[in-house]
mmCIF file of C-alpha atoms in Angstrom:
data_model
loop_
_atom_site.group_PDB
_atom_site.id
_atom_site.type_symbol
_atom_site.label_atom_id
_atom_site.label_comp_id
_atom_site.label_asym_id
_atom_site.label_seq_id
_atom_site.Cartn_x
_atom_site.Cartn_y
_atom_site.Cartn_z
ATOM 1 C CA UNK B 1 81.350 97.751 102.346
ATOM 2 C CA UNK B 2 78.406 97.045 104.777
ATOM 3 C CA UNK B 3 81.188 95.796 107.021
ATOM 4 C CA UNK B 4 82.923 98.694 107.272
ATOM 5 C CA UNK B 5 79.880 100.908 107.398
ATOM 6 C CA UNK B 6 78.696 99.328 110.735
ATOM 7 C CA UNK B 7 82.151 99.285 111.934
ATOM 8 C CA UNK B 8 82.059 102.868 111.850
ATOM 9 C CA UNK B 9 78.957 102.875 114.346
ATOM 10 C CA UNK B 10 79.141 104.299 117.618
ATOM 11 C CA UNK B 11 79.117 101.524 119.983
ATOM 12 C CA UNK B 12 76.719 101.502 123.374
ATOM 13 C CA UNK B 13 76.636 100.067 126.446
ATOM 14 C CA UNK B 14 74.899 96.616 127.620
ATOM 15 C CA UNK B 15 72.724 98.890 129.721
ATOM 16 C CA UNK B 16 71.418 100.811 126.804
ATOM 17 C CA UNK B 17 69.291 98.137 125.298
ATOM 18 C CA UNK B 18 67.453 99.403 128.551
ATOM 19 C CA UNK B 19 66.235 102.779 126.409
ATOM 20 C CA UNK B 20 63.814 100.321 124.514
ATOM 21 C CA UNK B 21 61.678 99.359 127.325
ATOM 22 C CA UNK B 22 59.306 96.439 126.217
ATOM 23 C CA UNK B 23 59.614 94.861 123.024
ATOM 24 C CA UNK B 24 58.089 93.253 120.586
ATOM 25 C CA UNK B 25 60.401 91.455 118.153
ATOM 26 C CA UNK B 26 59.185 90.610 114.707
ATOM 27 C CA UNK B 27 61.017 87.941 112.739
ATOM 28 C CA UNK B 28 60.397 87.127 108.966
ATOM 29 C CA UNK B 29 61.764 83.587 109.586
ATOM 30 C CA UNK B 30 62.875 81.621 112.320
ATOM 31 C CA UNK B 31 66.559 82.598 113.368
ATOM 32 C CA UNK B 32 66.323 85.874 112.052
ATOM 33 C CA UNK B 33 65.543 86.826 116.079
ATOM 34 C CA UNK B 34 68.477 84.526 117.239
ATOM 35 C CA UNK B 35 71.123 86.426 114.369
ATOM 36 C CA UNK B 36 69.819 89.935 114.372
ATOM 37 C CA UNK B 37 68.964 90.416 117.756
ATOM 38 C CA UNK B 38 69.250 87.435 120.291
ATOM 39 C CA UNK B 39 71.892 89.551 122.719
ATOM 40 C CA UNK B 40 69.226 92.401 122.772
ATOM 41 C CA UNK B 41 66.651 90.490 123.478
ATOM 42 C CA UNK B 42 68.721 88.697 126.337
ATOM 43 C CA UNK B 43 70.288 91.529 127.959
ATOM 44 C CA UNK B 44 66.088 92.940 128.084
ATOM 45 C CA UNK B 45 65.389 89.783 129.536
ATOM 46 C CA UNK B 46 68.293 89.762 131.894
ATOM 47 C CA UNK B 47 67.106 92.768 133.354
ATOM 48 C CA UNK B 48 63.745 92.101 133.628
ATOM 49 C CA UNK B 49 62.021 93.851 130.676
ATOM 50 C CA UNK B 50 58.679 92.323 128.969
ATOM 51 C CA UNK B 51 60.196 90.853 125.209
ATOM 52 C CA UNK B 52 57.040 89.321 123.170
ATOM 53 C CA UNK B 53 57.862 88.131 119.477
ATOM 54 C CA UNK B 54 55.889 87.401 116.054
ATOM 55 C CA UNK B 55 56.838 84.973 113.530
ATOM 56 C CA UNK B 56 56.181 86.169 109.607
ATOM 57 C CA UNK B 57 56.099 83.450 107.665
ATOM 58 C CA UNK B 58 55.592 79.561 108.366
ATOM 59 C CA UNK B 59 59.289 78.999 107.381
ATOM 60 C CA UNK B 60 58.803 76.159 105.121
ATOM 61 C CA UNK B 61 61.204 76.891 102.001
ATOM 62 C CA UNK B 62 64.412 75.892 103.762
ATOM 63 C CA UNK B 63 63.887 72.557 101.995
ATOM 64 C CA UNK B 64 61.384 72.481 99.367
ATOM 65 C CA UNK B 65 61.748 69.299 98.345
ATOM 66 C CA UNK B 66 62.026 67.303 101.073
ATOM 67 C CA UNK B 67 59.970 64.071 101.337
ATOM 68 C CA UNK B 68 60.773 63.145 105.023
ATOM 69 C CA UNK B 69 59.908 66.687 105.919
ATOM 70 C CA UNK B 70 56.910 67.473 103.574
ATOM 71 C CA UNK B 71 55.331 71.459 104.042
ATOM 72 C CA UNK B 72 53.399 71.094 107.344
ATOM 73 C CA UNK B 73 56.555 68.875 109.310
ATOM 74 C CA UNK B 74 58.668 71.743 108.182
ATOM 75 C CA UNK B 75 56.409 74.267 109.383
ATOM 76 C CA UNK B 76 56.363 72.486 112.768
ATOM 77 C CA UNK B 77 59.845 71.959 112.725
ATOM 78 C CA UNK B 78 60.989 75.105 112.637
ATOM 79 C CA UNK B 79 58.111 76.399 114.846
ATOM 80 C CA UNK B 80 59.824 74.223 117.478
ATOM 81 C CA UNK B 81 63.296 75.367 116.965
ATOM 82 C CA UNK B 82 62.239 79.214 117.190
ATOM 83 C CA UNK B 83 60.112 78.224 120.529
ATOM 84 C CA UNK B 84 63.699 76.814 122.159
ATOM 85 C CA UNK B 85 65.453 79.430 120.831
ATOM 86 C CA UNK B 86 63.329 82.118 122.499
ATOM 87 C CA UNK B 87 63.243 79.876 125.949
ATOM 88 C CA UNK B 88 66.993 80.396 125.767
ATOM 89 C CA UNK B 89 66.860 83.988 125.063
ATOM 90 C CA UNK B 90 64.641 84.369 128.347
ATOM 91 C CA UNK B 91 61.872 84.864 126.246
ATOM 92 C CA UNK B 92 58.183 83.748 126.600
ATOM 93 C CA UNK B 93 56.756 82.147 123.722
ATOM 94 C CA UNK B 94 53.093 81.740 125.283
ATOM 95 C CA UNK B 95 52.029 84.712 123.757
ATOM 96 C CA UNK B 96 53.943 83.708 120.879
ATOM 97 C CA UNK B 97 51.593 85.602 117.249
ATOM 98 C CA UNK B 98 52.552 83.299 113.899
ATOM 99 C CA UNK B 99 50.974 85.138 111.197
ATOM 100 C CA UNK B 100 51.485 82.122 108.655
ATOM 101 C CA UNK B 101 52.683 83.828 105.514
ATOM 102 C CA UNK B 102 54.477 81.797 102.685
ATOM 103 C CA UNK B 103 57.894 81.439 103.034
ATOM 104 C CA UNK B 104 59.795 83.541 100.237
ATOM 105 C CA UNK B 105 56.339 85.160 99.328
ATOM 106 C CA UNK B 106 55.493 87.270 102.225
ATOM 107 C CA UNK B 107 53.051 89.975 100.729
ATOM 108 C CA UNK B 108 54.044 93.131 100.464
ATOM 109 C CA UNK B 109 51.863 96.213 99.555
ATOM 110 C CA UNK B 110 48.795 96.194 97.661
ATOM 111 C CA UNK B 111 49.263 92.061 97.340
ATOM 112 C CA UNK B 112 46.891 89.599 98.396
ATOM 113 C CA UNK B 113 46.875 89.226 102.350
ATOM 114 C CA UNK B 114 48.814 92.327 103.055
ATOM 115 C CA UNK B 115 45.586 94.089 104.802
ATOM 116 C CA UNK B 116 44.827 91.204 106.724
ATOM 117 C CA UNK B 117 48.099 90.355 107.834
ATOM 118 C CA UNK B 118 48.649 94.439 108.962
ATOM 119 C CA UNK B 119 45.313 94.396 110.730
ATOM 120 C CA UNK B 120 46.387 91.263 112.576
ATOM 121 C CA UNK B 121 49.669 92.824 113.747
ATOM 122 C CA UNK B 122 47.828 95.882 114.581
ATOM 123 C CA UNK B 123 45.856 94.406 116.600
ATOM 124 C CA UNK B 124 48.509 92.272 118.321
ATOM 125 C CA UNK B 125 50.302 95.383 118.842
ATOM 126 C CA UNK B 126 47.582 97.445 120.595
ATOM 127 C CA UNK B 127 46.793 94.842 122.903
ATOM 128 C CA UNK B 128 50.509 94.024 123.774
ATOM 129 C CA UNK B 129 51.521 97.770 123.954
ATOM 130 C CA UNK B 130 54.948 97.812 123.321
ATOM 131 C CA UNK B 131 57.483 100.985 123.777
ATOM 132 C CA UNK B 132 59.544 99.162 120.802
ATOM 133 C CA UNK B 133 59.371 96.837 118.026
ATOM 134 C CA UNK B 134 62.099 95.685 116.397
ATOM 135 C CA UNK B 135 62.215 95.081 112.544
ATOM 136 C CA UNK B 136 64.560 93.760 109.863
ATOM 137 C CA UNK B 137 66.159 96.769 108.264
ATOM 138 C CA UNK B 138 64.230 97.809 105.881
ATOM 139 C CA UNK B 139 66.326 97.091 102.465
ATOM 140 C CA UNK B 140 67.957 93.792 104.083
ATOM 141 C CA UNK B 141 68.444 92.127 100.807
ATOM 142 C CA UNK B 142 66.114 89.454 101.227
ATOM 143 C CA UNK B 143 62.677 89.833 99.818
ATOM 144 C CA UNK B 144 60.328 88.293 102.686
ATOM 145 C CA UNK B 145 62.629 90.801 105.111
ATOM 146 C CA UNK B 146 61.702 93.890 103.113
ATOM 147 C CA UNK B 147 58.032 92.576 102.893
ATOM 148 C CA UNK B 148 58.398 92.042 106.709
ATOM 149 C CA UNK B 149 59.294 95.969 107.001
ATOM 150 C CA UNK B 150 56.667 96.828 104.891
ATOM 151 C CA UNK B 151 53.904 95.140 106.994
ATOM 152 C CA UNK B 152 55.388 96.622 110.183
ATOM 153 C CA UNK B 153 55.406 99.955 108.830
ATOM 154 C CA UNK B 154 51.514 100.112 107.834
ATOM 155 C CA UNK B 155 51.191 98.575 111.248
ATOM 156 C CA UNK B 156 52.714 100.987 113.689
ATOM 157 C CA UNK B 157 50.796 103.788 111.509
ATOM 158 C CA UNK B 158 49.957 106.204 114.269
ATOM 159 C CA UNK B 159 50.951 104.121 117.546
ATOM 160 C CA UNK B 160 53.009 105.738 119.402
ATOM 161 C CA UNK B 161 55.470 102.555 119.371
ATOM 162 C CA UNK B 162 58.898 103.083 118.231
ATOM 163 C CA UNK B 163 59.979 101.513 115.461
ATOM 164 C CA UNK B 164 64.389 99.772 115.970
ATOM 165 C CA UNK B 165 65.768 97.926 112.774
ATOM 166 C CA UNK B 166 67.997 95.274 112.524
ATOM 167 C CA UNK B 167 70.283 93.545 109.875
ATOM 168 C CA UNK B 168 70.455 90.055 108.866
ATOM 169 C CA UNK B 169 71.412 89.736 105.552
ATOM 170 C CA UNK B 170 72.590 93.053 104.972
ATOM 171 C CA UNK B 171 76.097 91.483 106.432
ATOM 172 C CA UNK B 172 76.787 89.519 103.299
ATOM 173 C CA UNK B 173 74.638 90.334 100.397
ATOM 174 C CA UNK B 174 74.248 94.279 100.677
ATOM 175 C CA UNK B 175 74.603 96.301 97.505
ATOM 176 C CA UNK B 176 75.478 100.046 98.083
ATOM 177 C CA UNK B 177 72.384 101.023 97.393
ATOM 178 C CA UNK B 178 70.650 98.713 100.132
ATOM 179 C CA UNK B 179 72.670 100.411 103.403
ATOM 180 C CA UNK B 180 71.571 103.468 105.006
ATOM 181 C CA UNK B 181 71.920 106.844 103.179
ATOM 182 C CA UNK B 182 73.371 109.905 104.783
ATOM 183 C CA UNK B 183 70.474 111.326 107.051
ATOM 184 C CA UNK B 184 68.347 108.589 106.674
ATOM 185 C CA UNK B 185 68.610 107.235 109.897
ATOM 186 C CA UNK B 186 70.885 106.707 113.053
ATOM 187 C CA UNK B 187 72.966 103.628 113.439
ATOM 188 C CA UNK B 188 74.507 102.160 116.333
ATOM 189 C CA UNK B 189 75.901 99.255 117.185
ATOM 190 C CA UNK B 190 75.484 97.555 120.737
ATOM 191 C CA UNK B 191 77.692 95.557 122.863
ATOM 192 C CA UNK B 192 76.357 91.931 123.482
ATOM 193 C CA UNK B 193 79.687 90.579 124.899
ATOM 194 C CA UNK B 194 77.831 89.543 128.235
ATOM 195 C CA UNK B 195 75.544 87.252 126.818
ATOM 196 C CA UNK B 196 76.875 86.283 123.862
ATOM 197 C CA UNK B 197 76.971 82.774 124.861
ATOM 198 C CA UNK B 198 72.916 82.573 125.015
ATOM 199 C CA UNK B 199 72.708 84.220 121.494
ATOM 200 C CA UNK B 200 74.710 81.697 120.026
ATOM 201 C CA UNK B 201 73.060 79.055 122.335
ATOM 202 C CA UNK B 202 69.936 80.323 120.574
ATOM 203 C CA UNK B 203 71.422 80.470 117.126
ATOM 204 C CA UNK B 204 72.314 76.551 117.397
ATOM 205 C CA UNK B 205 68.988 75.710 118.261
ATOM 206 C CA UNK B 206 68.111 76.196 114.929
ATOM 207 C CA UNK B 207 69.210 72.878 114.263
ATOM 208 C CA UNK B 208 67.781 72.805 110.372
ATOM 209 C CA UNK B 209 69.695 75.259 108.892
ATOM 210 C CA UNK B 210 73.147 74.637 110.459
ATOM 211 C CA UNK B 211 75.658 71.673 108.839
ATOM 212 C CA UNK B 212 75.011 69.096 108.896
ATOM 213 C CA UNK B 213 71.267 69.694 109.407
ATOM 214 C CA UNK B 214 68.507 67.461 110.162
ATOM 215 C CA UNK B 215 66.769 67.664 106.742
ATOM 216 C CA UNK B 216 68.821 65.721 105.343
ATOM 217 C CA UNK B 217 67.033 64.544 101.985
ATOM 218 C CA UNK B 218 67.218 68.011 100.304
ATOM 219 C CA UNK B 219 70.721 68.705 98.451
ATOM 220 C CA UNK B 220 69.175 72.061 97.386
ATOM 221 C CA UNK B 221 68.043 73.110 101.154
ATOM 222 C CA UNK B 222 69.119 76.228 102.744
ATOM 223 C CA UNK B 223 72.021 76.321 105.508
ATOM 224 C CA UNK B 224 73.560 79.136 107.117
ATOM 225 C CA UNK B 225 77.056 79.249 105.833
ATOM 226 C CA UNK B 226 80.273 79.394 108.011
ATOM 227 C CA UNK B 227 80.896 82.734 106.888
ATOM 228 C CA UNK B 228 77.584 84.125 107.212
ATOM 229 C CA UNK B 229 77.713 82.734 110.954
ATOM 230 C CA UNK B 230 80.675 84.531 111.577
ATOM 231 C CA UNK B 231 79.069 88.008 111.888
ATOM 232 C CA UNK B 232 76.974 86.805 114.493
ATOM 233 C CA UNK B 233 79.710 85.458 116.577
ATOM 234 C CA UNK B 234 81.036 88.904 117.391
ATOM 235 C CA UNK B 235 80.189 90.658 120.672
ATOM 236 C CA UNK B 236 78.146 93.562 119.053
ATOM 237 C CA UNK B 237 74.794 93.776 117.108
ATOM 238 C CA UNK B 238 73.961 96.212 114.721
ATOM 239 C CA UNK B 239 70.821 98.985 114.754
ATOM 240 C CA UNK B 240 69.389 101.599 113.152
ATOM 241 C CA UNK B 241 66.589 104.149 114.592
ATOM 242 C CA UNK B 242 64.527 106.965 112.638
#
């Protein structure tokens, strides 16, 4: 269903990712920038436009219960992995904000270090200025990605920054109930064909949670599935705007 919903988008031009002007994308884990929006943030790159990004949570629960790769390796693992993956992108990571949350238990409202983790971003925000940020879609069925919109949100209250969603899981796991509702907001869907060959250059970087992996003493670790790969091979990506 989700499929055919965002087949149904109207599709822009490379040269509209232009409309966003600087950017700030926000990324509950790292990857989620590579699959939701690494030929965005390339074709802003490409054309010269500032792209700054913020990691959500310290990405650790790919592999619980590995003992090669105990909490902190993880962390720095796939700290690493995001930094390449940006580098390909043409995106700086010197400027680079981790905000640290647990992996799978990002806070969300009224939960312990919600405030602080809003007034961080805030701040982040205000001193970076963006004209965009960019923001898993909002009931992307996974909970740190809802979480993720949910700190945004509280954020960007009253900065005059606009506010772009993407989709990660939304591909695969969406439940009719998760997409967009008539008049909620306005989807589109933007051609990436250019430089699709840096997003997936990006996407491989990842190196952890693609088979075979490099965790390799956790039979109950994450990896991103063939399938779920697939719908970020294709030469568009998928938005939606209030």
């Amino acid at each position: 269903m989700a499929e055919f919903l965002f087949d149904s988008l109207p599709l822009r031009p490379a040269d509209f990712a232009l409309t966003l002007g600087s950017t700030v994308i926000v990324a509950p884990h790292p990857d989620d920038e590579s699959l939701g929006c690494g030929g965005l943030l390339a074709l802003l790159r490409q054309a010269g436009v500032p792209v700054q990004a913020v990691l959500v949570s310290d990405g650790t629960m790919s592999h619980p219960h590995s003992v090669k790769f105990p909490a902190a390796a993880r962390q720095a693992l796939r700290e690493a992995e995001l930094r390449e993956a940006l580098t390909l992108l043409g995106v700086s990571t010197d400027d680079l904000l981790l905000l640290g949350l647990p992996d799978s238990a990002v806070p969300t409202l009224n939960q312990p270090g919600f405030a602080e983790a809003v007034a961080t971003l805030r701040a982040y925000l205000q001193r970076v200025q963006p004209a965009t940020v960019l923001v898993p879609w909002r009931r992307d069925p996974h909970p740190d990605h809802r979480a993720t919109s949910q700190l945004v949100a509280a954020a960007l209250t009253g900065l005059p920054i606009r506010r772009v969603e993407y989709v990660v899981w939304a591909w695969e796991r969406a439940a009719s109930e998760d997409l967009p509702q008539p008049g909620e907001v306005t989807g589109w869907r933007l051609d990436i064909s250019s430089v699709l060959p840096q997003k997936q250059a990006a996407i491989a970087a990842h190196r952890s949670q693609l088979a075979p992996g490099i965790i390799d003493d956790d039979p109950s670790g994450f990896l991103l599935s063939e399938q779920m790969l697939a719908h970020f091979a294709q030469p568009i990506e998928v938005y939606f705007d209030e």
